[in-house]
Short mmCIF file of C-alpha atoms in Angstrom, two decimals:
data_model
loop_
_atom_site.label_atom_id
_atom_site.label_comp_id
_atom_site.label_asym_id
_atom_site.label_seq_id
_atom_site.Cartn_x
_atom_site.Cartn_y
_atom_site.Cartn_z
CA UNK A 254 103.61 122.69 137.31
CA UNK A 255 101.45 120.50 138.95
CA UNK A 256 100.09 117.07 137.81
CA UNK A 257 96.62 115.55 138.25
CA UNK A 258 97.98 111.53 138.25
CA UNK A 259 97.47 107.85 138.51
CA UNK A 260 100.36 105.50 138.32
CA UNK A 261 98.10 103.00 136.94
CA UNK A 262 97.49 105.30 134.06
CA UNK A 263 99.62 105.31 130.84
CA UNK A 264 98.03 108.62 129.93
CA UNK A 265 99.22 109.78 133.19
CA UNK A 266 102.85 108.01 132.34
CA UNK A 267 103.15 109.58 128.93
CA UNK A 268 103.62 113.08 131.06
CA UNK A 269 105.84 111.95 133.45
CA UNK A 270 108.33 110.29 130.67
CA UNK A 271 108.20 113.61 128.71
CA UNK A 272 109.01 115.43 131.88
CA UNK A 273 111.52 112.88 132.87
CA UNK A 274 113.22 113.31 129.60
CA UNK A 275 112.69 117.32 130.02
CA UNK A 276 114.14 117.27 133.49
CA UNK A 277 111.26 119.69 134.54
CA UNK A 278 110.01 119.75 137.87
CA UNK A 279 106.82 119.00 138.86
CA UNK A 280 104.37 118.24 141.82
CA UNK A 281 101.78 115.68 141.72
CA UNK A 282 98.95 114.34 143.07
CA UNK A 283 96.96 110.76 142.59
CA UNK A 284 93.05 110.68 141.56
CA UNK A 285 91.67 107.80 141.16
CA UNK A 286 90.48 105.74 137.80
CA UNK A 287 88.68 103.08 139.36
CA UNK A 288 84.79 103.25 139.82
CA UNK A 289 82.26 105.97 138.78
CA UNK A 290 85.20 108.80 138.14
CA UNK A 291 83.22 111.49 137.22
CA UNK A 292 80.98 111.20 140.91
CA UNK A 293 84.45 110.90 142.93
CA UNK A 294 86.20 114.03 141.07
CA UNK A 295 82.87 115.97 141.59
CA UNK A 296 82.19 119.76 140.87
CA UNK A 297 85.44 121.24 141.99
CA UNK A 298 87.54 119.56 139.73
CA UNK A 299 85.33 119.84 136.56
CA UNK A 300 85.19 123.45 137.40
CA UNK A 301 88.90 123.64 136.45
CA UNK A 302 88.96 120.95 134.01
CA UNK A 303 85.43 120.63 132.11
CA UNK A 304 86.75 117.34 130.04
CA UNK A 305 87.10 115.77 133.54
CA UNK A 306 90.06 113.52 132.58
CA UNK A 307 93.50 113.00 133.92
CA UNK A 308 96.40 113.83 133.46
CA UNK A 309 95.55 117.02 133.84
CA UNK A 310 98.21 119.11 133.72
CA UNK A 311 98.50 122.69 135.86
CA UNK A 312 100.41 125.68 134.31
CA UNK A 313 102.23 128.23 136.31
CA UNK A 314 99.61 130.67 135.32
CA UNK A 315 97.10 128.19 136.78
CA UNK A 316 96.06 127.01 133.22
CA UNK A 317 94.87 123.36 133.63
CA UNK A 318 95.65 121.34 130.08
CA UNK A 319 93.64 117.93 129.87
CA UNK A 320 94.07 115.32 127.33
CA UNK A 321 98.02 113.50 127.02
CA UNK A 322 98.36 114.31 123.19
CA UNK A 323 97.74 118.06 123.66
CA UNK A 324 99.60 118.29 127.24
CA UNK A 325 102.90 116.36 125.24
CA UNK A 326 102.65 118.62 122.42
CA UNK A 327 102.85 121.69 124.10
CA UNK A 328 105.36 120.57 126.43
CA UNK A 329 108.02 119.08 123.21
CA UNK A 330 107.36 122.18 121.36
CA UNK A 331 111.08 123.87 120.83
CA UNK A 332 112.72 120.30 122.11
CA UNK A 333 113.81 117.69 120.51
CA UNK A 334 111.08 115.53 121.13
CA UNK A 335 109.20 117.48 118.57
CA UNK A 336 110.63 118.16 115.62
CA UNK A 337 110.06 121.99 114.21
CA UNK A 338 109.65 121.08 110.79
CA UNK A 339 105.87 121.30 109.62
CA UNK A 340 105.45 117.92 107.83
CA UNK A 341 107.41 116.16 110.25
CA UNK A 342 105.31 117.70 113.21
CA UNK A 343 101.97 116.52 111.20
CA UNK A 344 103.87 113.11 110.90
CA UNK A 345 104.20 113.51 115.43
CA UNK A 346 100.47 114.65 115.19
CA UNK A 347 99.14 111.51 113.03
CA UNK A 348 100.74 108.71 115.30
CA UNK A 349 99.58 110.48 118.36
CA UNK A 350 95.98 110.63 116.93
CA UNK A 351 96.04 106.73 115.84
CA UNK A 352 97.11 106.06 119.16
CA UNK A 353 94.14 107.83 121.16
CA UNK A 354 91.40 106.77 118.54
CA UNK A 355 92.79 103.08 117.56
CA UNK A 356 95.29 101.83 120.38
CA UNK A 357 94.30 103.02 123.89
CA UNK A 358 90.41 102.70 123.61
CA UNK A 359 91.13 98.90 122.81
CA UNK A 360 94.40 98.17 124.70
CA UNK A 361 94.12 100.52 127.44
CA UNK A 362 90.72 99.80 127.94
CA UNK A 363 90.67 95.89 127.51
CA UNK A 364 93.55 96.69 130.40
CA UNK A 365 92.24 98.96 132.71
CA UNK A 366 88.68 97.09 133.04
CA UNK A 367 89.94 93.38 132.73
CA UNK A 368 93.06 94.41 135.18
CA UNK A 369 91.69 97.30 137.61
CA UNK A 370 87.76 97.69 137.40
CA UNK A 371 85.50 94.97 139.56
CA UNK A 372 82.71 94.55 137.10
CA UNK A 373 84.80 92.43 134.08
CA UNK A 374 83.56 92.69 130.66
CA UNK A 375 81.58 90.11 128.90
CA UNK A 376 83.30 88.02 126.07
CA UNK A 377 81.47 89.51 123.46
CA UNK A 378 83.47 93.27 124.58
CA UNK A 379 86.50 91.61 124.87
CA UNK A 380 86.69 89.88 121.37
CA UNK A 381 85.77 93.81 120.25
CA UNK A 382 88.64 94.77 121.66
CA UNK A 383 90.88 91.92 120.53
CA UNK A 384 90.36 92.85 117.26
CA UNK A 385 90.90 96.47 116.87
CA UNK A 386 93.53 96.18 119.41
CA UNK A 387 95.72 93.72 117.41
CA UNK A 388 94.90 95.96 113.75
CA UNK A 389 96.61 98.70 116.18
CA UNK A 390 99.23 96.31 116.87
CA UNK A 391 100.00 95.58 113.09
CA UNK A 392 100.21 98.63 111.92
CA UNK A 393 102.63 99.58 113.96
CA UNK A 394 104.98 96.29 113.46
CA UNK A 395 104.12 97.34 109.61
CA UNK A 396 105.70 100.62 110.06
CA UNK A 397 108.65 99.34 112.02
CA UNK A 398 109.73 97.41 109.38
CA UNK A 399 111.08 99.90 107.72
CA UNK A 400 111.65 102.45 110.48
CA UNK A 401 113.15 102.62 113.91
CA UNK A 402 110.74 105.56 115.33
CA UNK A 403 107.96 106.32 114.29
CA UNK A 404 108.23 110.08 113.26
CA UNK A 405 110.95 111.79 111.94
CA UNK A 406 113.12 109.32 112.01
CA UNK A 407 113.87 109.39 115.54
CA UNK A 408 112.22 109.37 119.04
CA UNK A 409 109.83 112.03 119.46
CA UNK A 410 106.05 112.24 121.58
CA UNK A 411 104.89 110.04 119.36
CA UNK A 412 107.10 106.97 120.44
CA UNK A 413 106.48 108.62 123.99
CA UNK A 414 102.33 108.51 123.29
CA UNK A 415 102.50 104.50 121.70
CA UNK A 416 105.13 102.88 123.80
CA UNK A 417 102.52 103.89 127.39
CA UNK A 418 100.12 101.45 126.59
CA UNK A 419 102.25 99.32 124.31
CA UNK A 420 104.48 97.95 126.40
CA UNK A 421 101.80 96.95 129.05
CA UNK A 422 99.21 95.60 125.95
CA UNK A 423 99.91 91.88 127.66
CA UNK A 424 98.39 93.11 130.80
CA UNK A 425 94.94 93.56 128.90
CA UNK A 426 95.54 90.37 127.13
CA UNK A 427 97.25 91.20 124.04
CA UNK A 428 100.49 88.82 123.42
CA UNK A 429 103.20 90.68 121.69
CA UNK A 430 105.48 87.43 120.93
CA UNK A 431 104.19 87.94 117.48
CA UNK A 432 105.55 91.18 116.89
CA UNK A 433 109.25 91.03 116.83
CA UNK A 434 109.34 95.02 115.66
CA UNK A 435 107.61 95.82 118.37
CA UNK A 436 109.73 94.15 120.74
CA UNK A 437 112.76 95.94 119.18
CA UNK A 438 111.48 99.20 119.49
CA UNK A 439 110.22 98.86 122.85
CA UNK A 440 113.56 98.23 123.91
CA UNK A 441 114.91 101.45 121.72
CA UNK A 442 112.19 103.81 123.70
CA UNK A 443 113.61 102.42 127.09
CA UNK A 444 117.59 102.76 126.25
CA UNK A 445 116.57 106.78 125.90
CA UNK A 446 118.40 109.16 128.54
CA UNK A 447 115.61 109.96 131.16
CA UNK A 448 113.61 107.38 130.74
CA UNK A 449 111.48 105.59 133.60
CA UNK A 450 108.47 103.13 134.24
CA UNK A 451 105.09 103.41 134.72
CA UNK A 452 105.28 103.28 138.09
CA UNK A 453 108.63 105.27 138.77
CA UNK B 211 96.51 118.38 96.84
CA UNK B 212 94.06 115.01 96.42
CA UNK B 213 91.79 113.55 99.19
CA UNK B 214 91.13 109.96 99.65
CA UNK B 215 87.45 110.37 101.00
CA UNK B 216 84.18 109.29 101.44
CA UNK B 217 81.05 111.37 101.26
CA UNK B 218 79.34 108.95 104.51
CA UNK B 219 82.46 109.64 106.67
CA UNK B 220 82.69 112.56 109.60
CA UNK B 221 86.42 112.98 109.39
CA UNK B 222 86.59 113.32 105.61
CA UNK B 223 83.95 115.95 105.90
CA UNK B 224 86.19 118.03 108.89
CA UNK B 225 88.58 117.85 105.83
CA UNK B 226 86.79 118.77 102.98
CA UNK B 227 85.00 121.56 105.64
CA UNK B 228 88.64 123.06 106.51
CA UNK B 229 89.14 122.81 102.67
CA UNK B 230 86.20 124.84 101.46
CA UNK B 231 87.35 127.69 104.52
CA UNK B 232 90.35 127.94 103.12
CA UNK B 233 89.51 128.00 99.27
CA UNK B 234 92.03 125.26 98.72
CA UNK B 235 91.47 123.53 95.28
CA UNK B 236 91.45 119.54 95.54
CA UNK B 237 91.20 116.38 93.76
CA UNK B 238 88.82 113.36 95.37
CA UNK B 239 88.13 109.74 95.11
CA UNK B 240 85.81 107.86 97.01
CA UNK B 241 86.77 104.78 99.35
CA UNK B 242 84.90 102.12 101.02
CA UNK B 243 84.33 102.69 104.60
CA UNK B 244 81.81 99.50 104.84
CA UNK B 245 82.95 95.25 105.26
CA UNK B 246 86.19 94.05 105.40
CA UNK B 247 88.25 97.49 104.77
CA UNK B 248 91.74 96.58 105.48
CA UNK B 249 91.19 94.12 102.48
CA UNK B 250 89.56 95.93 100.30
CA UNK B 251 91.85 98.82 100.61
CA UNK B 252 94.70 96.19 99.77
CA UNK B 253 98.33 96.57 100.09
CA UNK B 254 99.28 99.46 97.40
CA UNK B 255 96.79 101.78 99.67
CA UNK B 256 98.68 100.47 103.05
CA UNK B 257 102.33 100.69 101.45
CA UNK B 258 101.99 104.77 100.94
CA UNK B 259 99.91 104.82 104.12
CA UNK B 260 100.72 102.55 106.82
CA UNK B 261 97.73 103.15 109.23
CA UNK B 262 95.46 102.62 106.07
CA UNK B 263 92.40 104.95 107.21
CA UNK B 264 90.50 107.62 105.46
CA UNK B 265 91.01 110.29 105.28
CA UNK B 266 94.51 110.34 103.62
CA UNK B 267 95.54 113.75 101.96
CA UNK B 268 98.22 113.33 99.53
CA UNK B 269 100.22 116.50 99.19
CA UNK B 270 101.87 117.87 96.61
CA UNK B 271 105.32 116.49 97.41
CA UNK B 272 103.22 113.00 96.96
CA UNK B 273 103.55 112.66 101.13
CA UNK B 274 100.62 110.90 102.26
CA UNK B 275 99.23 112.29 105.67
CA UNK B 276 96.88 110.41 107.57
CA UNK B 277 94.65 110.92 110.75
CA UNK B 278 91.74 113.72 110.63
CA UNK B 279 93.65 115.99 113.78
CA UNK B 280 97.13 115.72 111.88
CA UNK B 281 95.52 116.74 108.49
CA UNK B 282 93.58 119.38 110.00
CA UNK B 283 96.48 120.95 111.75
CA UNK B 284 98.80 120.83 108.78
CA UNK B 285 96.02 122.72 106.80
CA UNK B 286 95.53 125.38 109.73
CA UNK B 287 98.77 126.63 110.35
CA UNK B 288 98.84 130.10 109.59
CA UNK B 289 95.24 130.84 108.74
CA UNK B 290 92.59 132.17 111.36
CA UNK B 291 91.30 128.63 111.90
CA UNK B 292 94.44 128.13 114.55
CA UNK B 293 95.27 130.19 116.64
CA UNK B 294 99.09 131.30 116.69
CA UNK B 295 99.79 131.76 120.92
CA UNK B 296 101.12 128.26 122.08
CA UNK B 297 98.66 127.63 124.99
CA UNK B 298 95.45 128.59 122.68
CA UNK B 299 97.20 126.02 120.00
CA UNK B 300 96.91 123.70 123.24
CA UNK B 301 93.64 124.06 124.05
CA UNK B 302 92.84 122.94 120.45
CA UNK B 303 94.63 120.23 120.28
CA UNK B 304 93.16 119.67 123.71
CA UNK B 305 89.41 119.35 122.07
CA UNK B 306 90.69 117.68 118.60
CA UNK B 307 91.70 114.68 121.44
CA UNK B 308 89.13 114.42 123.04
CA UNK B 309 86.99 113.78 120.54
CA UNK B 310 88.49 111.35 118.68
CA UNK B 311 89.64 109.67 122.25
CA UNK B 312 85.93 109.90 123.64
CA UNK B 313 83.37 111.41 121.34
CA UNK B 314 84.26 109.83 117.87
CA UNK B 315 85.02 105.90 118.98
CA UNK B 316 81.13 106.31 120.81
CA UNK B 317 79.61 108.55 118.71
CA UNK B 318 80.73 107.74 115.41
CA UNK B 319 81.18 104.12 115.91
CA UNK B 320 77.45 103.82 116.50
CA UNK B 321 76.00 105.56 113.98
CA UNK B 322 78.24 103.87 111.54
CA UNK B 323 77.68 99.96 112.42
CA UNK B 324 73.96 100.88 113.09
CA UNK B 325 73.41 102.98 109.74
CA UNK B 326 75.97 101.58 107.58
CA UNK B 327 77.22 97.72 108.19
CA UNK B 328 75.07 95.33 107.23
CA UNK B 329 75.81 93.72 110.63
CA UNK B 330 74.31 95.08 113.64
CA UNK B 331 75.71 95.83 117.03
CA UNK B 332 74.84 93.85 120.07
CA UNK B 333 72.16 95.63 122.64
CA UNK B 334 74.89 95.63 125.12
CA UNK B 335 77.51 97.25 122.19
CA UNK B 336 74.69 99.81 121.93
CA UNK B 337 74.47 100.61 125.79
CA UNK B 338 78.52 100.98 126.04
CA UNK B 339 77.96 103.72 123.04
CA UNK B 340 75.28 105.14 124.34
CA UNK B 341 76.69 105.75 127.98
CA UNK B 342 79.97 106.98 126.90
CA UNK B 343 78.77 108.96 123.92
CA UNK B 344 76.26 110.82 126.63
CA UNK B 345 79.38 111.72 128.75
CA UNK B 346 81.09 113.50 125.88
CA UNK B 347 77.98 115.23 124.80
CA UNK B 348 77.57 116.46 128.70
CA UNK B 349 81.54 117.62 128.84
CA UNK B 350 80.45 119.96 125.45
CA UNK B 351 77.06 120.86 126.84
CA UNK B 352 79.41 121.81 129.76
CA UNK B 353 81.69 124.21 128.10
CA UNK B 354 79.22 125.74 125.98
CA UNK B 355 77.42 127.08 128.72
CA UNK B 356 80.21 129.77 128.91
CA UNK B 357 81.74 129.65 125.67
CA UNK B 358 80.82 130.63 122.37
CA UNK B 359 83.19 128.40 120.77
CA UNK B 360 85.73 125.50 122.07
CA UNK B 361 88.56 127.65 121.84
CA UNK B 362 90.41 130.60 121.71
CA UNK B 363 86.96 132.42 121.62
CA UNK B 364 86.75 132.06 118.19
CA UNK B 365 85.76 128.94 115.69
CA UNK B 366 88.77 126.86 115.06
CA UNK B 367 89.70 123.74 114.01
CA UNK B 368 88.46 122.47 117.10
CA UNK B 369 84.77 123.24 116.28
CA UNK B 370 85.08 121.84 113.13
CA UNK B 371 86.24 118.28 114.41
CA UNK B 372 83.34 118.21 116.97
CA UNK B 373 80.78 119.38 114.78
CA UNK B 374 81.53 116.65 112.19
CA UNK B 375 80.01 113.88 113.93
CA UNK B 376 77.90 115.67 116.35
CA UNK B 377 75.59 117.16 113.97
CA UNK B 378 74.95 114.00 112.61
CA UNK B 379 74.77 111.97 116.22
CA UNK B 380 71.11 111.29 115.85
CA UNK B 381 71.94 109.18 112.83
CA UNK B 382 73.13 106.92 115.64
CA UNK B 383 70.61 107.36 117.77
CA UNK B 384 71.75 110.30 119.96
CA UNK B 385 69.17 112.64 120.55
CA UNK B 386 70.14 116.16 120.78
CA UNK B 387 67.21 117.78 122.96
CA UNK B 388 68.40 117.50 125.86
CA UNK B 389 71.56 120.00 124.84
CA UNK B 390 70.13 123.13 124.12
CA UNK B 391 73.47 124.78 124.23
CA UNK B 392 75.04 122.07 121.22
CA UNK B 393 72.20 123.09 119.43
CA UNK B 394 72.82 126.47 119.58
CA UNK B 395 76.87 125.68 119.00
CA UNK B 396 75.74 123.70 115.77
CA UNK B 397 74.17 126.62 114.55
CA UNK B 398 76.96 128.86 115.22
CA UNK B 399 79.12 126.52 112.99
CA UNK B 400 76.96 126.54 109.92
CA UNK B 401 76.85 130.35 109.56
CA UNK B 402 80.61 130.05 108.86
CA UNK B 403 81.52 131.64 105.55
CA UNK B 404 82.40 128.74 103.44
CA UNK B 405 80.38 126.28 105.70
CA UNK B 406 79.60 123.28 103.77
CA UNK B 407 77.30 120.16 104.51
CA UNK B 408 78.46 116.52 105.13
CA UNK B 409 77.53 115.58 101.69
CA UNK B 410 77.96 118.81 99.86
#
């Protein structure tokens, strides 16, 4: 297999965990997230990959699998990082969906422009993101309350998918001091065998 | 099975759209998607459903499952509407994500605070939507050129999550002309047996 990456990326990070965790090999190779993306990847690489994202992920059979929810979920299937049971998949499914419409397109993306991009957002787009970010943010310290993963009652993609952009939420501004849950479970993800950083 | 909906939202409708496919009876009640919706929705709605979004399908068991991708899955397995080979299952999920990751926070979000909210976005809010919403409506453009449907060759579940708020998209002021190939996707949709419209 062969990984389109950016160590900046949590996207990108989610992969590497799962195949961390998997102890699958894999090559890689960095694009970059920085600037007009779509102009540097050009022609070639949308060829391949029409969503023109990363991490794109290359099969053996020269498949090329875009977008981190669907490249985790077919690489947990039949492991236990995905559990086989129908409702407790959909339960995998849900948190991984909350993540990439709720979390990471306010966290990740107060982050990535306020931390990597040259032209900063105005106030106005960060107080946007402040808001839905921290909603994110309490739902998930609502859920922890009462739970120590958040599917199936123990770590599966979805901790995997929440904890990438989670755990680096203060980087786009987000304090987590007040969510002691959150704190908790961040340390539960990384006491998991096979786990590394973002930038291992 | 009852459905917490609302007859203004896209992802109720890819719901109540897999729904009528299927020939599934259902129960409905209508919730608020306007103001202060966390509030309104109050804490007995966010105790049986932490992330406290519509649409939540209740089952029959009385589990509540949340997030239009996870619902939509659930409902799919084992009917024509997903396919059963694990990389075609992939490239489903693969379009279900990027849409709500890319298509559905632009798309969606604009039409609703412009149509709905009482108050408007900010001219630069509208450019930000209006940029990004362009780029996912170019990636489908893209892959319709030489594809009938987004996956597996054949309308999925995947189709019906990017028609939902793509056949609507001028509502928030997207216009479709310059995607000939969309237009001819979004006709391709509606001739569906058991096709219904948003409001239906």
């Amino acid at each position: 297999m062969h990984l389109y990456d950016n160590l900046e990326s949590g996207n990108c990070y989610k992969v590497r965990l799962l195949l961390s965790h998997l102890g699958i090999p894999f090559t890689k190779e960095d694009v970059s997230v920085v600037g007009d993306r779509d102009a540097q990847r050009g022609e070639a690489f949308f060829a391949r990959n029409p969503i023109g994202k990363i991490p794109t992920l290359v099969l053996d059979d020269g498949t090329a699998l875009v977008e981190s929810t669907a490249i985790l979920y077919y690489l947990a299937e039949g492991t236990p990082y995905l559990p086989a049971e129908k409702r407790a998949r959909a339960r995998v499914l849900q948190w991984m969906s909350f993540e990439q419409n709720n979390h990471e397109p306010n966290i990740a993306t107060a982050r990535h422009e306020l931390v990597l991009e040259a032209e900063k957002p105005s106030a106005e787009q960060v107080d946007r993101w402040q808001s839905a970010g921290h909603r994110a943010l309490r739902v998930m310290e609502r859920h922890l309350t009462e739970n120590d993963f958040f599917a199936a009652g123990r770590y599966t993609i979805a901790d995997i998918a929440l904890f990438a952009y989670t755990h680096v939420a203060p980087e786009g501004g987000f304090e987590l001091q007040g969510y002691p849950r959150i704190g908790t479970w961040l340390d539960r993800v990384r006491e998991q065998p096979g786990h590394i950083g973002l930038r291992d």
